[in-house]
mmCIF file of C-alpha atoms in Angstrom:
data_model
loop_
_atom_site.group_PDB
_atom_site.id
_atom_site.type_symbol
_atom_site.label_atom_id
_atom_site.label_comp_id
_atom_site.label_asym_id
_atom_site.label_seq_id
_atom_site.Cartn_x
_atom_site.Cartn_y
_atom_site.Cartn_z
ATOM 1 C CA MET A 266 0.000 0.000 0.000
ATOM 2 C CA LEU A 267 1.193 3.482 -0.844
ATOM 3 C CA PRO A 268 1.765 5.567 2.301
ATOM 4 C CA GLU A 269 -0.949 8.213 2.629
ATOM 5 C CA GLY A 270 1.563 11.073 2.803
ATOM 6 C CA THR A 271 3.106 9.963 -0.480
ATOM 7 C CA ALA A 272 -0.297 9.530 -2.113
ATOM 8 C CA GLU A 273 -1.402 12.981 -0.926
ATOM 9 C CA ALA A 274 1.763 14.623 -2.249
ATOM 10 C CA MET A 275 1.125 12.976 -5.621
ATOM 11 C CA ARG A 276 -2.548 14.074 -5.629
ATOM 12 C CA GLN A 277 -1.444 17.664 -5.081
ATOM 13 C CA ARG A 278 0.836 17.497 -8.127
ATOM 14 C CA MET A 279 -1.391 15.667 -10.615
ATOM 15 C CA ASP A 280 -4.973 14.790 -11.435
ATOM 16 C CA LYS A 281 -6.456 11.286 -11.042
ATOM 17 C CA HIS A 282 -5.606 10.217 -14.624
ATOM 18 C CA GLU A 283 -2.008 11.389 -14.295
ATOM 19 C CA PHE A 284 -1.755 9.629 -10.916
ATOM 20 C CA SER A 285 -2.838 6.291 -12.416
ATOM 21 C CA ALA A 286 -0.577 6.692 -15.451
ATOM 22 C CA PHE A 287 2.371 7.582 -13.218
ATOM 23 C CA VAL A 288 1.827 4.531 -11.013
ATOM 24 C CA ALA A 289 1.542 2.275 -14.092
ATOM 25 C CA VAL A 290 4.825 3.578 -15.519
ATOM 26 C CA VAL A 291 6.680 3.138 -12.233
ATOM 27 C CA VAL A 292 5.336 -0.387 -11.670
ATOM 28 C CA GLU A 293 6.212 -1.462 -15.207
ATOM 29 C CA ARG A 294 9.726 -0.004 -14.894
ATOM 30 C CA GLU A 295 10.237 -1.884 -11.625
ATOM 31 C CA LEU A 296 8.953 -5.157 -13.103
ATOM 32 C CA ARG A 297 11.226 -4.818 -16.135
ATOM 33 C CA GLY A 298 14.170 -4.213 -13.832
ATOM 34 C CA GLN A 299 13.348 -7.273 -11.763
ATOM 35 C CA VAL A 300 12.918 -9.462 -14.849
ATOM 36 C CA LEU A 301 16.246 -8.293 -16.236
ATOM 37 C CA ASP A 302 18.001 -8.697 -12.882
ATOM 38 C CA ASP A 303 16.657 -12.265 -12.620
ATOM 39 C CA TYR A 304 17.769 -13.048 -16.166
ATOM 40 C CA LEU A 305 21.254 -11.593 -15.644
ATOM 41 C CA ALA A 306 21.699 -13.433 -12.324
ATOM 42 C CA ASP A 307 20.733 -16.710 -13.999
ATOM 43 C CA TYR A 308 23.036 -16.000 -16.934
ATOM 44 C CA GLU A 309 25.942 -15.213 -14.618
ATOM 45 C CA ARG A 310 25.396 -18.448 -12.673
ATOM 46 C CA ARG A 311 25.569 -20.405 -15.919
ATOM 47 C CA LYS A 312 28.132 -18.451 -17.986
ATOM 48 C CA GLY A 313 30.069 -16.138 -15.680
ATOM 49 C CA PRO A 314 30.209 -12.391 -15.028
ATOM 50 C CA VAL A 315 28.446 -9.833 -17.224
ATOM 51 C CA SER A 316 30.171 -6.463 -17.553
ATOM 52 C CA ALA A 317 28.419 -3.181 -16.736
ATOM 53 C CA GLN A 318 28.474 -2.341 -20.462
ATOM 54 C CA GLU A 319 26.807 -5.670 -21.328
ATOM 55 C CA GLN A 320 24.189 -5.137 -18.602
ATOM 56 C CA GLU A 321 23.369 -1.685 -19.985
ATOM 57 C CA ARG A 322 23.050 -3.112 -23.506
ATOM 58 C CA ALA A 323 20.695 -5.808 -22.186
ATOM 59 C CA ARG A 324 18.544 -3.063 -20.601
ATOM 60 C CA GLN A 325 18.457 -1.178 -23.900
ATOM 61 C CA ILE A 326 17.410 -4.295 -25.799
ATOM 62 C CA LEU A 327 14.670 -5.081 -23.273
ATOM 63 C CA ASP A 328 13.388 -1.483 -23.522
ATOM 64 C CA GLU A 329 13.369 -1.727 -27.335
ATOM 65 C CA VAL A 330 11.408 -4.973 -27.232
ATOM 66 C CA PHE A 331 8.780 -3.486 -24.914
ATOM 67 C CA ALA A 332 8.568 -0.316 -27.018
ATOM 68 C CA GLU A 333 7.927 -2.377 -30.166
ATOM 69 C CA LYS A 334 5.275 -4.550 -28.509
ATOM 70 C CA GLY A 335 3.616 -1.635 -26.739
ATOM 71 C CA GLU A 336 2.589 -3.897 -23.849
ATOM 72 C CA TRP A 337 3.875 -6.351 -21.282
ATOM 73 C CA PRO A 338 4.457 -9.702 -23.027
ATOM 74 C CA ALA A 339 2.340 -12.674 -22.029
ATOM 75 C CA GLU A 340 4.129 -15.192 -19.845
ATOM 76 C CA SER A 341 5.172 -18.287 -21.743
#
C-alpha cells in the first residue's frame, strides 16, 4: 500500500488520470528491472560475469522490445 503522505503529495501534483498513469509507468519499470536482474543473475550463474556495459546493452534491448510490442508480453 502506498503511504498516505506519499499519495497525498502525488494528488497535489497531478490529477487522477495522471496519478494512475504515473503509477503504471513506475510499476512497469520496476517489473522490467526485476525481470532483467533475474535473467542476468541466472546468466551469470551459468556463464560467468556480465560487464556493466553488457548489462546496460541488455537493458536497452529489453526497452526496445517493450517499445515495439507496446505492452507487457504474455508469460510463456
